[in-house]
């Protein structure tokens, strides 16, 4: 059985599954955020991880674009039923039809989540990600505080640090 | 046609629909939070508004209990398929079957949302509520910040202030 | 504030929870289906069971209307975020925000389901209801066949028979 | 890093998006159904279309396996949060976390749907698919009837006929 997909990608039972990393953020974003998301996508793509996003414009598009620039694999998860609304940098597009509840699928599908800017949709994704045990690294945008602490959420000041925190958080053993 | 439900409740086309207010927070909570949630429920029940919650224990139970103490109406929206998991202070129980995506239904069903403590599920609900345009008053627990500001989110220091902020936020015209 | 909701309704820990029965069918329907749904709603309302529906027009409206004519309690579960789109015969309205995935909540919330006419949305609800173990009685409309049989689905020729089949299906012990 | 994903796959703005075809059916199935699903998957994979499925065992596994045998691309959409529950023939796995509501995502993500056997979950998918306008070809299992007809649903007696009906249904112009 020939696999046309690169070694390590896909599932053969003998090769390792790739990591999945979700990048979340606004459908509209600043030039700075777009650049950050694109660089984050590049780091993810280079690493061989699958880039997951909400499939739309802004940060989601930039991250997918960056991942494709490095030959990475990209997956977009849309709220509605129309695949053509996905941005042009997605290898595969899922149309969930569940509206904002697709935010749950976006973060659940990643092994970890990187947040870049964004408004309330992104805030909901940070909460949902942490709720289902996905480590979250916030690169820019939200700051959240709770008396009980915010275990599982980290802050980074640039894409490289964000990616490095994600790798550490996913390493077996004690988290950073 | 006789209505056995009190005037103003239910829908006849001639009477006004009641307000719905969602109270969100942890399924496990401190005694202080339980008391706060119960008092918040009482204020909602006394006002004639419908108390909406996630239907489970902790803050959800306390709020429903408070509302029932004043003869209010309570509605619980559960993540799974088993109605019997609802707390004993619910007039009606919806089983959504969509897991944490039921958080969207909990906050969407309210005209406004009051948050009391809680962890990441509650954070996701704050985000989802604000995303779909429901005013959120945080009584205790989360503090969220964003460079773009957090329009639609307020903080209160006691249940009375929380309820009063909700009333103001829902009044036609400029918001507080 | 006096509750005129009937004794035994609501939850006190001491009284029995009412049954919930979901009526499903088209948002557009024939006069015959409307009359059938209204009569079905009346039977449900008279019995003290809660009438659950998808909250919109057609069969959903007729069933809620019938239940209210007998002083019953009605609950509508909408796909979107706008409560005002509910029909005028609903005591309580849930806005799920999950689009057609709200069909799962509609059928899960009932202890049993009665289907009257309807098109593909109704077919999906018949499938989802049976999947989560809710007995389904089809009054009119769909006929479904499978080599493995269709355990848990019954057919009735009028509302009285449908209601009677539901009662039997929910009686403890062997099903009809 | 070289992409070995076939030309035309992925999104560059210049190449055409592939078709997506969802195969639905039971998580447990007969040997005959497994063979049918595998052959269906092969036809889909050979054609260059993306094979979409619910990601689990039985018909879902067989279809994904068939598609991979021909070097096709496979996408599994799971109900829960645990990617490792996906079958070993999936290139990419989405964890939706919305339980049976993931059935909506499975059928919406396809341009068309082929059903092979299955029980009530599959029936719900047939309904949801037709509801959101996806042509459905039933190879084996369910037969559904409605007085209003069942436009958009076809029956086939073998995988080749099923695939051919899907191609026709998706061809611009009048449907078969």
PDB file of C-alpha atoms in Angstrom, chain C:
ATOM      1  CA  UNK C   1     -46.228  36.281  44.052  1.00  0.00           C
ATOM      2  CA  UNK C   2     -48.580  33.324  43.750  1.00  0.00           C
ATOM      3  CA  UNK C   3     -47.605  30.399  41.567  1.00  0.00           C
ATOM      4  CA  UNK C   4     -50.516  29.188  39.552  1.00  0.00           C
ATOM      5  CA  UNK C   5     -48.419  26.452  38.009  1.00  0.00           C
ATOM      6  CA  UNK C   6     -50.160  23.238  38.942  1.00  0.00           C
ATOM      7  CA  UNK C   7     -49.182  21.355  42.070  1.00  0.00           C
ATOM      8  CA  UNK C   8     -46.691  18.663  41.319  1.00  0.00           C
ATOM      9  CA  UNK C   9     -45.047  20.763  38.648  1.00  0.00           C
ATOM     10  CA  UNK C  10     -41.585  22.013  39.354  1.00  0.00           C
ATOM     11  CA  UNK C  11     -39.199  20.376  41.733  1.00  0.00           C
ATOM     12  CA  UNK C  12     -39.499  20.291  45.451  1.00  0.00           C
ATOM     13  CA  UNK C  13     -37.769  17.035  46.097  1.00  0.00           C
ATOM     14  CA  UNK C  14     -41.046  15.663  47.372  1.00  0.00           C
ATOM     15  CA  UNK C  15     -43.214  15.666  44.278  1.00  0.00           C
ATOM     16  CA  UNK C  16     -42.762  13.574  41.196  1.00  0.00           C
ATOM     17  CA  UNK C  17     -41.266  15.140  38.082  1.00  0.00           C
ATOM     18  CA  UNK C  18     -43.737  15.381  35.205  1.00  0.00           C
ATOM     19  CA  UNK C  19     -43.260  13.503  31.966  1.00  0.00           C
ATOM     20  CA  UNK C  20     -41.936  15.444  29.005  1.00  0.00           C
ATOM     21  CA  UNK C  21     -43.238  14.618  25.536  1.00  0.00           C
ATOM     22  CA  UNK C  22     -41.699  16.106  22.406  1.00  0.00           C
ATOM     23  CA  UNK C  23     -43.847  16.721  19.349  1.00  0.00           C
ATOM     24  CA  UNK C  24     -41.905  17.074  16.115  1.00  0.00           C
ATOM     25  CA  UNK C  25     -42.969  17.958  12.593  1.00  0.00           C
ATOM     26  CA  UNK C  26     -42.777  20.544   9.881  1.00  0.00           C
ATOM     27  CA  UNK C  27     -42.516  24.289  10.329  1.00  0.00           C
ATOM     28  CA  UNK C  28     -45.004  24.346   7.473  1.00  0.00           C
ATOM     29  CA  UNK C  29     -47.848  21.869   7.585  1.00  0.00           C
ATOM     30  CA  UNK C  30     -51.272  21.060   6.179  1.00  0.00           C
ATOM     31  CA  UNK C  31     -54.497  21.976   7.970  1.00  0.00           C
ATOM     32  CA  UNK C  32     -54.937  18.297   8.767  1.00  0.00           C
ATOM     33  CA  UNK C  33     -51.514  18.097  10.362  1.00  0.00           C
ATOM     34  CA  UNK C  34     -52.118  21.314  12.285  1.00  0.00           C
ATOM     35  CA  UNK C  35     -55.337  19.878  13.722  1.00  0.00           C
ATOM     36  CA  UNK C  36     -53.634  16.583  14.589  1.00  0.00           C
ATOM     37  CA  UNK C  37     -50.784  18.379  16.316  1.00  0.00           C
ATOM     38  CA  UNK C  38     -53.180  20.594  18.247  1.00  0.00           C
ATOM     39  CA  UNK C  39     -55.150  17.602  19.457  1.00  0.00           C
ATOM     40  CA  UNK C  40     -51.933  15.821  20.386  1.00  0.00           C
ATOM     41  CA  UNK C  41     -50.883  18.886  22.351  1.00  0.00           C
ATOM     42  CA  UNK C  42     -54.226  18.901  24.158  1.00  0.00           C
ATOM     43  CA  UNK C  43     -53.817  15.293  25.220  1.00  0.00           C
ATOM     44  CA  UNK C  44     -50.318  16.008  26.470  1.00  0.00           C
ATOM     45  CA  UNK C  45     -51.418  19.138  28.328  1.00  0.00           C
ATOM     46  CA  UNK C  46     -54.373  17.405  29.955  1.00  0.00           C
ATOM     47  CA  UNK C  47     -52.154  14.597  31.168  1.00  0.00           C
ATOM     48  CA  UNK C  48     -49.902  16.970  33.074  1.00  0.00           C
ATOM     49  CA  UNK C  49     -46.921  16.222  30.861  1.00  0.00           C
ATOM     50  CA  UNK C  50     -44.686  18.993  29.582  1.00  0.00           C
ATOM     51  CA  UNK C  51     -45.001  19.625  25.849  1.00  0.00           C
ATOM     52  CA  UNK C  52     -41.594  20.049  24.210  1.00  0.00           C
ATOM     53  CA  UNK C  53     -41.158  21.237  20.645  1.00  0.00           C
ATOM     54  CA  UNK C  54     -38.788  22.989  18.278  1.00  0.00           C
ATOM     55  CA  UNK C  55     -40.490  26.284  19.091  1.00  0.00           C
ATOM     56  CA  UNK C  56     -41.330  27.392  15.590  1.00  0.00           C
ATOM     57  CA  UNK C  57     -44.456  27.443  13.388  1.00  0.00           C
ATOM     58  CA  UNK C  58     -46.537  24.664  11.838  1.00  0.00           C
ATOM     59  CA  UNK C  59     -46.735  21.445  13.825  1.00  0.00           C
ATOM     60  CA  UNK C  60     -44.590  22.911  16.615  1.00  0.00           C
ATOM     61  CA  UNK C  61     -46.957  25.837  17.068  1.00  0.00           C
ATOM     62  CA  UNK C  62     -50.093  23.693  16.856  1.00  0.00           C
ATOM     63  CA  UNK C  63     -48.861  21.260  19.495  1.00  0.00           C
ATOM     64  CA  UNK C  64     -47.904  24.059  21.883  1.00  0.00           C
ATOM     65  CA  UNK C  65     -51.235  25.765  21.252  1.00  0.00           C
ATOM     66  CA  UNK C  66     -53.148  22.594  22.048  1.00  0.00           C
ATOM     67  CA  UNK C  67     -51.204  22.077  25.253  1.00  0.00           C
ATOM     68  CA  UNK C  68     -51.873  25.638  26.379  1.00  0.00           C
ATOM     69  CA  UNK C  69     -55.598  25.246  25.647  1.00  0.00           C
ATOM     70  CA  UNK C  70     -55.702  22.662  28.407  1.00  0.00           C
ATOM     71  CA  UNK C  71     -53.530  24.621  30.796  1.00  0.00           C
ATOM     72  CA  UNK C  72     -50.461  22.561  30.065  1.00  0.00           C
ATOM     73  CA  UNK C  73     -46.846  23.616  30.188  1.00  0.00           C
ATOM     74  CA  UNK C  74     -44.892  24.217  26.980  1.00  0.00           C
ATOM     75  CA  UNK C  75     -41.199  24.455  26.206  1.00  0.00           C
ATOM     76  CA  UNK C  76     -39.722  25.523  22.866  1.00  0.00           C
ATOM     77  CA  UNK C  77     -36.132  24.830  21.833  1.00  0.00           C
ATOM     78  CA  UNK C  78     -34.945  27.082  19.017  1.00  0.00           C
ATOM     79  CA  UNK C  79     -31.989  26.675  16.640  1.00  0.00           C
ATOM     80  CA  UNK C  80     -30.834  30.300  16.804  1.00  0.00           C
ATOM     81  CA  UNK C  81     -30.314  33.076  19.340  1.00  0.00           C
ATOM     82  CA  UNK C  82     -33.540  35.080  18.990  1.00  0.00           C
ATOM     83  CA  UNK C  83     -36.217  34.137  21.484  1.00  0.00           C
ATOM     84  CA  UNK C  84     -38.780  36.321  19.754  1.00  0.00           C
ATOM     85  CA  UNK C  85     -38.872  33.836  16.884  1.00  0.00           C
ATOM     86  CA  UNK C  86     -40.607  31.343  19.155  1.00  0.00           C
ATOM     87  CA  UNK C  87     -44.301  30.800  18.547  1.00  0.00           C
ATOM     88  CA  UNK C  88     -46.741  32.539  20.909  1.00  0.00           C
ATOM     89  CA  UNK C  89     -47.747  29.392  22.823  1.00  0.00           C
ATOM     90  CA  UNK C  90     -44.510  28.722  24.645  1.00  0.00           C
ATOM     91  CA  UNK C  91     -44.130  29.113  28.394  1.00  0.00           C
ATOM     92  CA  UNK C  92     -40.382  28.903  28.183  1.00  0.00           C
ATOM     93  CA  UNK C  93     -38.033  29.254  25.251  1.00  0.00           C
ATOM     94  CA  UNK C  94     -34.470  28.013  24.957  1.00  0.00           C
ATOM     95  CA  UNK C  95     -32.199  29.473  22.291  1.00  0.00           C
ATOM     96  CA  UNK C  96     -29.482  26.927  21.633  1.00  0.00           C
ATOM     97  CA  UNK C  97     -27.493  28.662  18.903  1.00  0.00           C
ATOM     98  CA  UNK C  98     -26.436  25.326  17.394  1.00  0.00           C
ATOM     99  CA  UNK C  99     -28.590  25.310  14.259  1.00  0.00           C
ATOM    100  CA  UNK C 100     -29.974  21.941  13.222  1.00  0.00           C
ATOM    101  CA  UNK C 101     -28.057  20.333  16.093  1.00  0.00           C
ATOM    102  CA  UNK C 102     -30.850  21.684  18.265  1.00  0.00           C
ATOM    103  CA  UNK C 103     -32.887  18.771  16.892  1.00  0.00           C
ATOM    104  CA  UNK C 104     -30.903  16.589  19.270  1.00  0.00           C
ATOM    105  CA  UNK C 105     -31.955  18.730  22.244  1.00  0.00           C
ATOM    106  CA  UNK C 106     -35.603  18.707  21.142  1.00  0.00           C
ATOM    107  CA  UNK C 107     -35.858  14.929  21.141  1.00  0.00           C
ATOM    108  CA  UNK C 108     -33.494  14.273  24.026  1.00  0.00           C
ATOM    109  CA  UNK C 109     -35.515  16.568  26.291  1.00  0.00           C
ATOM    110  CA  UNK C 110     -38.651  14.456  25.821  1.00  0.00           C
ATOM    111  CA  UNK C 111     -39.167  11.124  27.516  1.00  0.00           C
ATOM    112  CA  UNK C 112     -40.826  10.135  24.257  1.00  0.00           C
ATOM    113  CA  UNK C 113     -41.424  11.703  20.858  1.00  0.00           C
ATOM    114  CA  UNK C 114     -44.492  11.995  18.633  1.00  0.00           C
ATOM    115  CA  UNK C 115     -43.825  12.811  14.962  1.00  0.00           C
ATOM    116  CA  UNK C 116     -46.482  14.416  12.772  1.00  0.00           C
ATOM    117  CA  UNK C 117     -45.619  14.896   9.129  1.00  0.00           C
ATOM    118  CA  UNK C 118     -42.512  16.914   8.483  1.00  0.00           C
ATOM    119  CA  UNK C 119     -39.650  16.548   6.054  1.00  0.00           C
ATOM    120  CA  UNK C 120     -35.927  15.885   6.501  1.00  0.00           C
ATOM    121  CA  UNK C 121     -35.523  17.780   9.757  1.00  0.00           C
ATOM    122  CA  UNK C 122     -38.194  15.551  11.238  1.00  0.00           C
ATOM    123  CA  UNK C 123     -36.517  12.457   9.803  1.00  0.00           C
ATOM    124  CA  UNK C 124     -33.287  13.488  11.519  1.00  0.00           C
ATOM    125  CA  UNK C 125     -35.176  13.894  14.778  1.00  0.00           C
ATOM    126  CA  UNK C 126     -36.718  10.438  14.474  1.00  0.00           C
ATOM    127  CA  UNK C 127     -33.224   9.009  14.041  1.00  0.00           C
ATOM    128  CA  UNK C 128     -31.691  11.037  16.868  1.00  0.00           C
ATOM    129  CA  UNK C 129     -34.572  10.217  19.235  1.00  0.00           C
ATOM    130  CA  UNK C 130     -34.263   6.490  18.645  1.00  0.00           C
ATOM    131  CA  UNK C 131     -30.458   6.750  18.906  1.00  0.00           C
ATOM    132  CA  UNK C 132     -30.674   8.220  22.404  1.00  0.00           C
ATOM    133  CA  UNK C 133     -33.335   5.745  23.475  1.00  0.00           C
ATOM    134  CA  UNK C 134     -36.460   7.856  23.270  1.00  0.00           C
ATOM    135  CA  UNK C 135     -39.510   5.909  22.044  1.00  0.00           C
ATOM    136  CA  UNK C 136     -40.907   7.446  18.845  1.00  0.00           C
ATOM    137  CA  UNK C 137     -44.514   7.283  17.664  1.00  0.00           C
ATOM    138  CA  UNK C 138     -45.092   8.398  14.099  1.00  0.00           C
ATOM    139  CA  UNK C 139     -48.594   9.691  13.606  1.00  0.00           C
ATOM    140  CA  UNK C 140     -48.307  10.675  10.008  1.00  0.00           C
ATOM    141  CA  UNK C 141     -45.585  11.217   7.455  1.00  0.00           C
ATOM    142  CA  UNK C 142     -42.431   9.157   7.591  1.00  0.00           C
ATOM    143  CA  UNK C 143     -42.216   5.394   7.185  1.00  0.00           C
ATOM    144  CA  UNK C 144     -38.767   3.977   7.836  1.00  0.00           C
ATOM    145  CA  UNK C 145     -37.511   0.455   7.250  1.00  0.00           C
ATOM    146  CA  UNK C 146     -34.334  -1.382   8.034  1.00  0.00           C
ATOM    147  CA  UNK C 147     -33.363  -5.027   7.708  1.00  0.00           C
ATOM    148  CA  UNK C 148     -32.443  -5.024  11.368  1.00  0.00           C
ATOM    149  CA  UNK C 149     -35.922  -3.825  12.270  1.00  0.00           C
ATOM    150  CA  UNK C 150     -36.917  -0.557  13.854  1.00  0.00           C
ATOM    151  CA  UNK C 151     -37.236  -1.275  17.550  1.00  0.00           C
ATOM    152  CA  UNK C 152     -38.472   1.752  19.486  1.00  0.00           C
ATOM    153  CA  UNK C 153     -40.510   3.209  16.611  1.00  0.00           C
ATOM    154  CA  UNK C 154     -44.298   2.747  16.420  1.00  0.00           C
ATOM    155  CA  UNK C 155     -47.005   4.042  14.110  1.00  0.00           C
ATOM    156  CA  UNK C 156     -50.353   5.454  15.149  1.00  0.00           C
ATOM    157  CA  UNK C 157     -53.344   6.538  13.122  1.00  0.00           C
ATOM    158  CA  UNK C 158     -54.686   9.280  15.382  1.00  0.00           C
ATOM    159  CA  UNK C 159     -53.501  11.432  18.292  1.00  0.00           C
ATOM    160  CA  UNK C 160     -55.283   9.337  20.895  1.00  0.00           C
ATOM    161  CA  UNK C 161     -53.568   6.176  19.718  1.00  0.00           C
ATOM    162  CA  UNK C 162     -50.238   7.989  19.540  1.00  0.00           C
ATOM    163  CA  UNK C 163     -50.566   9.221  23.084  1.00  0.00           C
ATOM    164  CA  UNK C 164     -51.621   5.808  24.273  1.00  0.00           C
ATOM    165  CA  UNK C 165     -48.596   4.180  22.590  1.00  0.00           C
ATOM    166  CA  UNK C 166     -46.335   6.705  24.260  1.00  0.00           C
ATOM    167  CA  UNK C 167     -47.775   5.897  27.681  1.00  0.00           C
ATOM    168  CA  UNK C 168     -47.276   2.208  27.074  1.00  0.00           C
ATOM    169  CA  UNK C 169     -43.746   2.656  25.807  1.00  0.00           C
ATOM    170  CA  UNK C 170     -42.873   4.616  28.940  1.00  0.00           C
ATOM    171  CA  UNK C 171     -44.499   2.202  31.342  1.00  0.00           C
ATOM    172  CA  UNK C 172     -41.907   0.270  33.323  1.00  0.00           C
ATOM    173  CA  UNK C 173     -41.527  -3.265  32.039  1.00  0.00           C
ATOM    174  CA  UNK C 174     -41.596  -4.791  28.574  1.00  0.00           C
ATOM    175  CA  UNK C 175     -42.384  -2.343  25.764  1.00  0.00           C
ATOM    176  CA  UNK C 176     -45.353  -2.831  23.408  1.00  0.00           C
TER     177      UNK C 176
END
